[in-house]
Every structure is written in structure tokens, then in C-alpha cells.
């Protein structure tokens, strides 16, 4: 069973999901790209000082580069960087919602499979085993046919197979939740 409640599990998934962590890094990179694009407005200064080895000739040079003719290109680059940032933020929000939906669905399926498995194991299987025993006894007393015995055993085997399939489904759902969390559920206790 799940060691923590659903809201804590969803909060943990938002914090440790590998997909959301990667998108968080993309978001930070896009924010940096917006800041970098805005820095293109800043003029470039450069100063150079030079001398020869004998100290006879000395020079001092400076330059100032203004982005006067590039304002449209800089504005376009800033808008593009902001659009990329908005796209990445929207993708991250969508991924967060998708993750929550996936985990909620997995938890619902997991709880349903557990409930069904318990019902079959505690109620149906014991009754089928009683039917098999009763049919065998009836066959021994000559009141049932071999076909009746085989049919009751077939029903019992089919039910056991169904219970086993539900256990596999539960384990698959647990693995899916752990994949979404990026860590085993046992570490959440």
C-alpha cells in the first residue's frame, strides 16, 4: 500500500519528478536568455594601453560601440526570448497538471485493484474452494459428473488467475507512481 496520503504524494512528485526538474532547468535557462538579450542594449566599452619595450612609444586607445542601428533586432531578440520563456513556462504548467492527473489515476487504479483483489481473495476464492470440495464430494457419492468437478476447478483456476493479474496490475501502478516520483515509495515514509 501507499505509505503517504495522496496530497503529500502529489507534492513530493512536484518536487522530485525528473521531468519537472528538467523543465525547471529549461525555464531558468530561458530566463537567463531574456536577461542576456536585454543586455544587448548596453554599449560596449573597450580601452587599450600599449607601450614598446624601450618605453619610447606609448599609446592609449578607447572605443565605444553603441547599438543605435540594432534596436529593432535587439527588440526582436528580446521578444523571441520572452516568447520562449512563456512557452517553457506553459509546458511546465501542463506537465505539472499531467503528472498530477497521472498519479491520481494511478492511485485510483491501484486502490481499485487492491479492493477488488481483497474481495476476490477473502470472499470469492473461499466460496469457489468450497464449491470444488462440495463437487468432489458429490462426485464421490455419485451425484455429480466428472465434468462438474472439472468445471468447478476451471472456475477456481480462472479466479486465481484473475487475482494474480490484479496483483501484477497493482505492482505496475506502483512502478508507474515511482517512475513519476523518480524514487521508490518506501523512501517517502
XYZ file of N, CA, C and O in Angstrom:
756
model
N 0.832 -1.188 0.000
C 0.000 0.000 0.000
C 0.872 1.246 0.000
O 2.057 1.191 0.249
N 0.252 2.374 -0.257
C 0.953 3.650 -0.336
C 1.240 4.146 1.077
O 0.337 4.238 1.895
N 2.509 4.493 1.375
C 2.868 4.901 2.731
C 2.425 6.305 3.120
O 2.461 6.649 4.282
N 2.044 7.152 2.170
C 1.654 8.531 2.476
C 0.332 8.847 1.785
O -0.098 8.142 0.887
N -0.293 9.958 2.199
C -1.574 10.319 1.598
C -1.364 10.941 0.213
O -0.258 11.315 -0.157
N -2.448 11.056 -0.519
C -2.381 11.484 -1.916
C -1.818 12.896 -2.068
O -0.993 13.148 -2.943
N -2.223 13.836 -1.213
C -1.738 15.211 -1.358
C -0.235 15.294 -1.100
O 0.476 16.026 -1.792
N 0.252 14.548 -0.117
C 1.698 14.537 0.139
C 2.447 13.890 -1.024
O 3.544 14.326 -1.391
N 1.843 12.870 -1.620
C 2.460 12.197 -2.752
C 2.534 13.137 -3.958
O 3.565 13.207 -4.635
N 1.461 13.885 -4.196
C 1.467 14.841 -5.302
C 2.483 15.956 -5.073
O 3.176 16.378 -6.006
N 2.584 16.431 -3.838
C 3.568 17.476 -3.523
C 4.987 16.947 -3.733
O 5.842 17.644 -4.287
N 5.222 15.726 -3.305
C 6.541 15.113 -3.499
C 6.838 14.940 -4.990
O 7.957 15.169 -5.428
N 5.832 14.563 -5.760
C 6.025 14.388 -7.202
C 6.390 15.709 -7.863
O 7.253 15.749 -8.743
N 5.765 16.791 -7.425
C 6.090 18.102 -7.997
C 7.521 18.512 -7.666
O 8.170 19.189 -8.442
N 8.000 18.094 -6.488
C 9.359 18.452 -6.080
C 10.427 17.578 -6.727
O 11.525 18.058 -6.998
N 10.131 16.305 -6.961
C 11.207 15.401 -7.352
C 11.021 14.722 -8.692
O 11.833 13.878 -9.056
N 10.012 15.085 -9.451
C 9.810 14.473 -10.765
C 10.973 14.832 -11.681
O 11.280 16.015 -11.872
N 11.628 13.849 -12.272
C 12.746 14.149 -13.176
C 12.322 15.051 -14.343
O 13.057 15.944 -14.734
N 11.119 14.829 -14.862
C 10.623 15.629 -15.980
C 10.440 17.086 -15.556
O 10.863 18.009 -16.259
N 9.837 17.306 -14.389
C 9.624 18.681 -13.932
C 10.940 19.352 -13.554
O 11.102 20.562 -13.767
N 11.866 18.590 -12.997
C 13.179 19.167 -12.673
C 13.894 19.618 -13.940
O 14.483 20.711 -13.980
N 13.834 18.797 -14.996
C 14.476 19.166 -16.264
C 13.814 20.414 -16.851
O 14.501 21.319 -17.343
N 12.484 20.474 -16.771
C 11.796 21.652 -17.294
C 12.083 22.887 -16.443
O 12.100 24.000 -16.965
N 12.333 22.707 -15.150
C 12.729 23.827 -14.307
C 14.066 24.395 -14.742
O 14.260 25.626 -14.757
N 14.986 23.510 -15.144
C 16.283 23.969 -15.646
C 16.115 24.703 -16.980
O 16.784 25.710 -17.228
N 15.224 24.193 -17.839
C 14.947 24.883 -19.107
C 14.355 26.266 -18.846
O 14.694 27.233 -19.531
N 13.480 26.355 -17.865
C 12.861 27.637 -17.515
C 13.927 28.626 -17.040
O 13.933 29.794 -17.458
N 14.837 28.163 -16.201
C 15.922 29.031 -15.720
C 16.812 29.477 -16.883
O 17.240 30.649 -16.932
N 17.071 28.568 -17.825
C 17.891 28.934 -18.987
C 17.182 29.970 -19.849
O 17.819 30.902 -20.358
N 15.873 29.826 -20.015
C 15.123 30.814 -20.802
C 15.077 32.169 -20.103
O 15.123 33.215 -20.757
N 14.977 32.176 -18.769
C 15.024 33.437 -18.035
C 16.379 34.115 -18.230
O 16.464 35.335 -18.397
N 17.431 33.323 -18.217
C 18.781 33.851 -18.449
C 18.899 34.387 -19.880
O 19.533 35.423 -20.108
N 18.258 33.726 -20.835
C 18.298 34.185 -22.228
C 17.605 35.538 -22.371
O 18.060 36.398 -23.144
N 16.524 35.769 -21.630
C 15.841 37.074 -21.663
C 16.774 38.147 -21.095
O 16.927 39.231 -21.680
N 17.416 37.841 -19.954
C 18.348 38.817 -19.362
C 19.512 39.098 -20.322
O 19.926 40.257 -20.484
N 20.022 38.078 -20.968
C 21.130 38.238 -21.892
C 20.706 39.074 -23.100
O 21.466 39.932 -23.572
N 19.500 38.860 -23.598
C 19.017 39.633 -24.742
C 18.868 41.108 -24.378
O 19.172 41.989 -25.184
N 18.418 41.397 -23.160
C 18.275 42.786 -22.718
C 19.626 43.461 -22.541
O 19.740 44.683 -22.655
N 20.654 42.705 -22.276
C 21.991 43.287 -22.104
C 22.571 43.787 -23.421
O 23.547 44.523 -23.432
N 21.969 43.410 -24.547
C 22.451 43.883 -25.845
C 22.262 45.389 -26.002
O 22.913 46.014 -26.824
N 21.361 45.994 -25.201
C 21.183 47.441 -25.233
C 22.385 48.166 -24.629
O 22.630 49.324 -24.913
N 23.119 47.514 -23.763
C 24.246 48.133 -23.073
C 25.380 48.397 -24.060
O 25.792 47.493 -24.792
N 25.885 49.615 -24.108
C 27.012 49.907 -25.011
C 28.262 49.130 -24.590
O 28.462 48.817 -23.426
N 29.088 48.833 -25.576
C 30.358 48.151 -25.305
C 31.467 49.190 -25.224
O 31.599 50.055 -26.086
N 32.236 49.095 -24.134
C 33.386 49.970 -23.949
C 34.635 49.118 -24.036
O 34.671 47.995 -23.529
N 35.660 49.658 -24.625
C 36.942 48.967 -24.576
C 38.056 50.023 -24.517
O 37.978 51.077 -25.141
N 39.044 49.713 -23.710
C 40.191 50.615 -23.534
C 41.439 49.772 -23.727
O 41.541 48.654 -23.200
N 42.377 50.284 -24.447
C 43.626 49.579 -24.668
C 44.805 50.483 -24.382
O 44.800 51.662 -24.719
N 45.794 49.960 -23.734
C 47.011 50.701 -23.426
C 48.175 49.879 -23.965
O 48.218 48.665 -23.799
N 49.126 50.532 -24.600
C 50.259 49.808 -25.141
C 51.541 50.611 -25.022
O 51.521 51.833 -24.968
N 52.636 49.922 -24.987
C 53.954 50.566 -24.945
C 54.946 49.622 -25.601
O 54.733 48.419 -25.680
N 56.082 50.194 -26.076
C 57.100 49.299 -26.605
C 58.055 48.924 -25.487
O 57.978 49.458 -24.380
N 58.952 48.012 -25.733
C 59.849 47.519 -24.690
C 60.835 48.578 -24.205
O 61.328 48.511 -23.086
N 61.152 49.577 -24.986
C 62.097 50.594 -24.589
C 61.409 51.770 -23.901
O 62.071 52.647 -23.368
N 60.107 51.796 -23.933
C 59.365 52.856 -23.276
C 59.291 54.138 -24.062
O 58.958 55.178 -23.544
N 59.682 54.096 -25.307
C 59.702 55.298 -26.122
C 58.302 55.616 -26.646
O 57.827 56.743 -26.542
N 57.662 54.612 -27.207
C 56.335 54.843 -27.787
C 55.269 54.293 -26.840
O 55.361 53.175 -26.374
N 54.342 55.102 -26.581
C 53.220 54.686 -25.732
C 51.931 55.061 -26.441
O 51.879 56.086 -27.120
N 50.887 54.216 -26.224
C 49.617 54.520 -26.886
C 48.465 54.217 -25.941
O 48.543 53.348 -25.077
N 47.427 54.951 -26.137
C 46.202 54.770 -25.372
C 45.062 54.812 -26.391
O 44.972 55.739 -27.188
N 44.222 53.769 -26.374
C 43.118 53.716 -27.338
C 41.837 53.380 -26.590
O 41.845 52.675 -25.580
N 40.765 53.857 -27.065
C 39.470 53.557 -26.477
C 38.416 53.488 -27.560
O 38.554 54.092 -28.615
N 37.375 52.722 -27.281
C 36.287 52.652 -28.263
C 34.961 52.507 -27.523
O 34.893 51.976 -26.415
N 33.956 52.998 -28.157
C 32.607 52.918 -27.618
C 31.707 52.482 -28.770
O 31.662 53.117 -29.805
N 31.013 51.344 -28.571
C 30.112 50.842 -29.605
C 28.693 50.968 -29.069
O 28.347 50.386 -28.039
N 27.889 51.769 -29.755
C 26.503 51.971 -29.363
C 25.592 51.138 -30.271
O 25.803 51.100 -31.482
N 24.581 50.517 -29.699
C 23.678 49.708 -30.524
C 22.599 50.549 -31.195
O 21.428 50.170 -31.254
N 22.965 51.688 -31.724
C 21.992 52.629 -32.276
C 21.254 52.064 -33.477
O 20.058 52.305 -33.642
N 21.917 51.336 -34.312
C 21.264 50.834 -35.526
C 20.651 49.443 -35.321
O 20.002 48.923 -36.219
N 20.835 48.862 -34.169
C 20.378 47.486 -33.947
C 19.173 47.389 -33.016
O 18.850 46.316 -32.553
N 18.500 48.474 -32.727
C 17.400 48.440 -31.767
C 16.283 47.492 -32.202
O 15.723 46.763 -31.383
N 15.937 47.480 -33.467
C 14.875 46.585 -33.932
C 15.282 45.113 -33.758
O 14.475 44.291 -33.331
N 16.522 44.812 -34.083
C 16.996 43.423 -33.934
C 17.058 43.022 -32.458
O 16.697 41.898 -32.093
N 17.472 43.968 -31.610
C 17.544 43.679 -30.176
C 16.143 43.490 -29.605
O 15.892 42.550 -28.842
N 15.208 44.370 -30.009
C 13.813 44.221 -29.556
C 13.237 42.877 -29.988
O 12.544 42.203 -29.228
N 13.509 42.496 -31.238
C 13.005 41.211 -31.742
C 13.617 40.042 -30.960
O 12.917 39.071 -30.636
N 14.898 40.135 -30.641
C 15.554 39.060 -29.878
C 14.971 38.964 -28.466
O 14.776 37.859 -27.941
N 14.662 40.106 -27.865
C 14.068 40.116 -26.521
C 12.662 39.501 -26.573
O 12.302 38.669 -25.739
N 11.873 39.915 -27.565
C 10.514 39.349 -27.690
C 10.571 37.839 -27.935
O 9.766 37.081 -27.393
N 11.518 37.403 -28.746
C 11.664 35.967 -29.011
C 12.060 35.223 -27.735
O 11.514 34.167 -27.431
N 12.987 35.786 -26.976
C 13.405 35.148 -25.717
C 12.243 35.106 -24.722
O 12.049 34.104 -24.017
N 11.442 36.176 -24.679
C 10.277 36.189 -23.787
C 9.225 35.181 -24.242
O 8.584 34.520 -23.411
N 9.047 35.045 -25.551
C 8.100 34.051 -26.074
C 8.570 32.637 -25.727
O 7.761 31.780 -25.336
N 9.868 32.399 -25.856
C 10.415 31.085 -25.481
C 10.204 30.817 -23.994
O 9.873 29.691 -23.594
N 10.389 31.851 -23.188
C 10.170 31.716 -21.744
C 8.706 31.393 -21.454
O 8.406 30.505 -20.646
N 7.792 32.083 -22.102
C 6.364 31.815 -21.915
C 5.991 30.408 -22.346
O 5.210 29.716 -21.683
N 6.555 29.954 -23.459
C 6.295 28.599 -23.950
C 6.800 27.568 -22.956
O 6.094 26.615 -22.619
N 8.005 27.757 -22.445
C 8.572 26.812 -21.491
C 7.772 26.802 -20.195
O 7.525 25.740 -19.619
N 7.340 27.970 -19.742
C 6.521 28.040 -18.521
C 5.185 27.328 -18.723
O 4.718 26.594 -17.839
N 4.579 27.509 -19.902
C 3.306 26.828 -20.190
C 3.502 25.323 -20.255
O 2.675 24.555 -19.738
N 4.591 24.885 -20.867
C 4.883 23.446 -20.926
C 5.085 22.870 -19.524
O 4.637 21.757 -19.225
N 5.742 23.628 -18.684
C 5.974 23.150 -17.313
C 4.656 23.066 -16.541
O 4.415 22.106 -15.812
N 3.796 24.066 -16.701
C 2.482 24.004 -16.041
C 1.691 22.804 -16.534
O 1.081 22.077 -15.752
N 1.711 22.587 -17.858
C 0.984 21.452 -18.432
C 1.556 20.134 -17.919
O 0.813 19.215 -17.578
N 2.864 20.043 -17.849
C 3.494 18.821 -17.346
C 3.146 18.584 -15.879
O 2.953 17.447 -15.458
N 3.049 19.666 -15.108
C 2.659 19.544 -13.701
C 1.242 18.992 -13.593
O 0.976 18.088 -12.802
N 0.344 19.525 -14.417
C -1.043 19.035 -14.409
C -1.122 17.590 -14.898
O -1.861 16.779 -14.340
N -0.355 17.281 -15.946
C -0.344 15.912 -16.470
C 0.177 14.934 -15.423
O -0.357 13.831 -15.270
N 1.212 15.341 -14.711
C 1.780 14.480 -13.671
C 0.767 14.243 -12.563
O 0.576 13.103 -12.120
N 0.100 15.302 -12.125
C -0.908 15.149 -11.073
C -2.047 14.242 -11.540
O -2.511 13.377 -10.788
N -2.466 14.424 -12.776
C -3.531 13.587 -13.326
C -3.085 12.130 -13.416
O -3.843 11.219 -13.071
N -1.867 11.928 -13.861
C -1.341 10.560 -13.991
C -1.251 9.874 -12.637
O -1.666 8.726 -12.479
N -0.735 10.585 -11.656
C -0.594 9.992 -10.324
C -1.967 9.742 -9.707
O -2.199 8.693 -9.106
N -2.885 10.684 -9.871
C -4.237 10.495 -9.339
C -4.903 9.282 -9.987
O -5.521 8.465 -9.301
N -4.759 9.154 -11.295
C -5.308 7.994 -11.995
C -4.664 6.699 -11.551
O -5.341 5.676 -11.346
N -3.336 6.727 -11.402
C -2.623 5.527 -10.937
C -3.059 5.142 -9.534
O -3.230 3.957 -9.226
N -3.230 6.146 -8.674
C -3.673 5.855 -7.301
C -5.085 5.274 -7.292
O -5.359 4.327 -6.547
N -5.965 5.831 -8.118
C -7.331 5.310 -8.185
C -7.329 3.870 -8.689
O -8.015 3.001 -8.127
N -6.558 3.601 -9.727
C -6.465 2.242 -10.261
C -5.854 1.305 -9.235
O -6.305 0.165 -9.058
N -4.834 1.807 -8.536
C -4.168 0.999 -7.513
C -5.126 0.639 -6.384
O -5.216 -0.523 -5.976
N -5.862 1.613 -5.892
C -6.809 1.357 -4.808
C -7.944 0.433 -5.264
O -8.368 -0.446 -4.519
N -8.403 0.636 -6.492
C -9.462 -0.215 -7.025
C -8.981 -1.653 -7.175
O -9.695 -2.597 -6.806
N -7.778 -1.841 -7.703
C -7.231 -3.193 -7.861
C -7.030 -3.852 -6.495
O -7.289 -5.055 -6.335
N -6.584 -3.074 -5.511
C -6.402 -3.632 -4.162
C -7.743 -4.056 -3.573
O -7.893 -5.150 -3.041
N -8.737 -3.200 -3.730
C -10.067 -3.504 -3.203
C -10.659 -4.749 -3.876
O -11.172 -5.651 -3.207
N -10.553 -4.818 -5.190
C -11.069 -5.975 -5.917
C -10.320 -7.246 -5.543
O -10.929 -8.305 -5.363
N -9.008 -7.131 -5.428
C -8.196 -8.294 -5.067
C -8.563 -8.803 -3.678
O -8.674 -10.017 -3.459
N -8.760 -7.882 -2.740
C -9.166 -8.291 -1.390
C -10.526 -8.977 -1.407
O -10.722 -9.997 -0.747
N -11.469 -8.423 -2.163
C -12.797 -9.030 -2.251
C -12.703 -10.439 -2.827
O -13.292 -11.384 -2.284
N -11.968 -10.576 -3.907
C -11.853 -11.895 -4.528
C -11.130 -12.885 -3.623
O -11.543 -14.047 -3.505
N -10.065 -12.418 -2.969
C -9.282 -13.300 -2.110
C -10.047 -13.696 -0.854
O -9.994 -14.856 -0.431
N -10.757 -12.752 -0.262
C -11.422 -13.017 1.015
C -12.831 -13.576 0.870
O -13.319 -14.239 1.787
N -13.489 -13.330 -0.246
C -14.885 -13.744 -0.378
C -15.082 -14.795 -1.477
O -15.611 -15.878 -1.222
N -14.669 -14.476 -2.676
C -14.973 -15.331 -3.818
C -14.139 -16.610 -3.813
O -14.687 -17.712 -3.989
N -12.825 -16.486 -3.630
C -11.969 -17.686 -3.663
C -12.372 -18.724 -2.607
O -12.459 -19.920 -2.937
N -12.611 -18.335 -1.352
C -13.037 -19.353 -0.381
C -14.340 -20.054 -0.787
O -14.481 -21.267 -0.610
N -15.262 -19.313 -1.362
C -16.524 -19.929 -1.792
C -16.301 -20.874 -2.971
O -16.906 -21.941 -3.038
N -15.429 -20.479 -3.902
C -15.116 -21.374 -5.017
C -14.418 -22.636 -4.529
O -14.666 -23.728 -5.051
N -13.546 -22.486 -3.533
C -12.881 -23.669 -2.972
C -13.906 -24.588 -2.303
O -13.811 -25.816 -2.406
N -14.902 -23.996 -1.648
C -15.979 -24.809 -1.057
C -16.775 -25.522 -2.152
O -17.150 -26.686 -1.991
N -17.021 -24.828 -3.250
C -17.765 -25.442 -4.351
C -16.981 -26.612 -4.933
O -17.547 -27.680 -5.219
N -15.652 -26.446 -5.105
C -14.816 -27.529 -5.622
C -14.875 -28.726 -4.681
O -15.056 -29.875 -5.111
N -14.732 -28.462 -3.392
C -14.787 -29.555 -2.403
C -16.155 -30.228 -2.419
O -16.254 -31.466 -2.413
N -17.199 -29.435 -2.474
C -18.557 -29.985 -2.500
C -18.794 -30.805 -3.764
O -19.401 -31.894 -3.710
N -18.298 -30.299 -4.896
C -18.464 -31.026 -6.155
C -17.692 -32.336 -6.127
O -18.175 -33.366 -6.611
N -16.499 -32.336 -5.562
C -15.716 -33.577 -5.431
C -16.463 -34.590 -4.563
O -16.517 -35.781 -4.879
N -16.999 -34.086 -3.448
C -17.752 -34.984 -2.557
C -18.990 -35.536 -3.265
O -19.324 -36.718 -3.116
N -19.668 -34.687 -4.037
C -20.837 -35.147 -4.787
C -20.437 -36.167 -5.841
O -21.162 -37.150 -6.081
N -19.275 -35.945 -6.472
C -18.793 -36.899 -7.461
C -18.475 -38.231 -6.797
O -18.810 -39.299 -7.333
N -17.841 -38.172 -5.613
C -17.514 -39.403 -4.882
C -18.777 -40.150 -4.476
O -18.797 -41.391 -4.434
N -19.858 -39.404 -4.218
C -21.115 -40.029 -3.829
C -21.953 -40.408 -5.051
O -23.052 -40.951 -4.903
N -21.451 -40.100 -6.254
C -22.163 -40.447 -7.465
C -23.255 -39.468 -7.828
O -24.096 -39.777 -8.677
N -23.281 -38.281 -7.234
C -24.339 -37.305 -7.509
C -23.905 -36.222 -8.499
O -24.703 -35.375 -8.865
N -22.629 -36.216 -8.907
C -22.114 -35.236 -9.867
C -21.234 -35.962 -10.870
O -20.704 -37.042 -10.587
N -21.057 -35.326 -12.018
C -20.221 -35.934 -13.057
C -18.808 -35.372 -12.972
O -18.560 -34.357 -12.303
N -17.897 -36.025 -13.676
C -16.512 -35.550 -13.747
C -16.479 -34.176 -14.408
O -15.672 -33.324 -14.053
N -17.381 -33.950 -15.352
C -17.470 -32.648 -15.999
C -17.799 -31.556 -14.986
O -17.242 -30.453 -15.050
N -18.666 -31.835 -14.022
C -18.996 -30.875 -12.972
C -17.763 -30.561 -12.121
O -17.521 -29.402 -11.763
N -16.982 -31.582 -11.795
C -15.760 -31.389 -10.999
C -14.764 -30.533 -11.768
O -14.187 -29.578 -11.232
N -14.569 -30.870 -13.042
C -13.617 -30.111 -13.865
C -14.069 -28.661 -14.063
O -13.253 -27.740 -14.044
N -15.366 -28.471 -14.237
C -15.907 -27.112 -14.403
C -15.686 -26.278 -13.145
O -15.309 -25.100 -13.216
N -15.907 -26.848 -11.978
C -15.697 -26.103 -10.732
C -14.210 -25.796 -10.536
O -13.849 -24.708 -10.087
N -13.357 -26.735 -10.901
C -11.909 -26.490 -10.786
C -11.455 -25.424 -11.791
O -10.605 -24.593 -11.485
N -12.034 -25.469 -12.999
C -11.700 -24.457 -14.003
C -12.087 -23.063 -13.509
O -11.339 -22.097 -13.650
N -13.232 -22.939 -12.880
C -13.668 -21.652 -12.335
C -12.722 -21.169 -11.246
O -12.379 -19.985 -11.189
N -12.277 -22.073 -10.393
C -11.338 -21.712 -9.326
C -10.011 -21.245 -9.912
O -9.452 -20.223 -9.485
N -9.517 -21.963 -10.906
C -8.238 -21.585 -11.538
C -8.369 -20.231 -12.241
O -7.472 -19.388 -12.152
N -9.488 -20.010 -12.920
C -9.707 -18.721 -13.593
C -9.728 -17.580 -12.588
O -9.171 -16.497 -12.836
N -10.339 -17.795 -11.440
C -10.402 -16.750 -10.422
C -9.016 -16.496 -9.826
O -8.644 -15.345 -9.575
N -8.251 -17.544 -9.602
C -6.879 -17.369 -9.090
C -6.033 -16.598 -10.097
O -5.207 -15.761 -9.716
N -6.232 -16.880 -11.383
C -5.502 -16.166 -12.427
C -5.881 -14.683 -12.411
O -5.031 -13.806 -12.543
N -7.162 -14.395 -12.232
C -7.628 -13.014 -12.164
C -7.009 -12.283 -10.972
O -6.564 -11.134 -11.090
N -6.941 -12.951 -9.827
C -6.322 -12.352 -8.641
C -4.837 -12.065 -8.915
O -4.314 -10.998 -8.561
N -4.165 -13.003 -9.570
C -2.742 -12.805 -9.893
C -2.572 -11.630 -10.860
O -1.644 -10.816 -10.706
N -3.470 -11.512 -11.842
C -3.397 -10.391 -12.780
C -3.611 -9.060 -12.067
O -2.964 -8.063 -12.393
N -4.483 -9.050 -11.084
C -4.712 -7.815 -10.324
C -3.487 -7.450 -9.501
O -3.173 -6.272 -9.356
N -2.819 -8.432 -8.971
C -1.579 -8.150 -8.225
C -0.525 -7.569 -9.149
O 0.201 -6.637 -8.783
N -0.421 -8.125 -10.354
C 0.529 -7.595 -11.338
C 0.152 -6.156 -11.699
O 1.021 -5.283 -11.787
N -1.137 -5.904 -11.887
C -1.594 -4.551 -12.196
C -1.240 -3.587 -11.063
O -0.785 -2.467 -11.309
N -1.429 -4.025 -9.821
C -1.066 -3.168 -8.682
C 0.417 -2.853 -8.700
O 0.821 -1.707 -8.477
N 1.234 -3.859 -8.949
C 2.687 -3.633 -8.973
C 3.073 -2.701 -10.128
O 3.964 -1.856 -9.961
N 2.415 -2.841 -11.263
C 2.691 -1.935 -12.388
C 2.306 -0.501 -12.049
O 3.023 0.432 -12.395
N 1.184 -0.320 -11.373
C 0.764 1.019 -10.972
C 1.759 1.604 -9.966
O 2.089 2.784 -10.031
N 2.225 0.783 -9.039
C 3.229 1.251 -8.069
C 4.505 1.682 -8.799
O 5.086 2.717 -8.480
N 4.918 0.881 -9.779
C 6.126 1.218 -10.540
C 5.924 2.509 -11.324
O 6.844 3.331 -11.435
N 4.721 2.714 -11.851
C 4.432 3.935 -12.591
C 4.480 5.153 -11.665
O 5.014 6.205 -12.036
N 3.948 5.014 -10.469
C 3.999 6.117 -9.495
C 5.442 6.399 -9.105
O 5.869 7.554 -9.034
N 6.213 5.353 -8.877
C 7.627 5.540 -8.515
C 8.397 6.199 -9.652
O 9.275 7.030 -9.411
N 8.073 5.842 -10.894
C 8.738 6.481 -12.040
C 8.400 7.969 -12.096
O 9.265 8.790 -12.397
N 7.150 8.300 -11.796
C 6.757 9.714 -11.790
C 7.454 10.478 -10.673
O 7.798 11.647 -10.833
N 7.669 9.803 -9.555
C 8.342 10.447 -8.408
C 9.854 10.492 -8.593
O 10.529 11.323 -8.000
N 10.370 9.557 -9.365
C 11.817 9.481 -9.544
C 12.514 8.810 -8.375
O 13.723 8.917 -8.237
N 11.744 8.092 -7.538
C 12.324 7.391 -6.396
C 11.331 6.369 -5.868
O 10.131 6.474 -6.118
N 11.811 5.390 -5.107
C 10.915 4.364 -4.551
C 9.962 4.949 -3.511
O 10.304 5.889 -2.798
N 8.769 4.383 -3.440
C 7.779 4.858 -2.471
C 8.218 4.626 -1.042
O 7.839 5.377 -0.143
N 9.020 3.618 -0.805
C 9.471 3.324 0.556
C 10.283 4.466 1.157
O 10.372 4.611 2.372
N 10.877 5.307 0.302
C 11.690 6.418 0.807
C 10.856 7.620 1.233
O 11.390 8.597 1.735
N 9.546 7.550 1.051
C 8.672 8.681 1.387
C 8.122 8.621 2.800
O 7.421 9.530 3.211
N 8.370 7.578 3.515
C 7.780 7.408 4.854
C 8.187 8.498 5.805
O 9.119 9.179 5.704
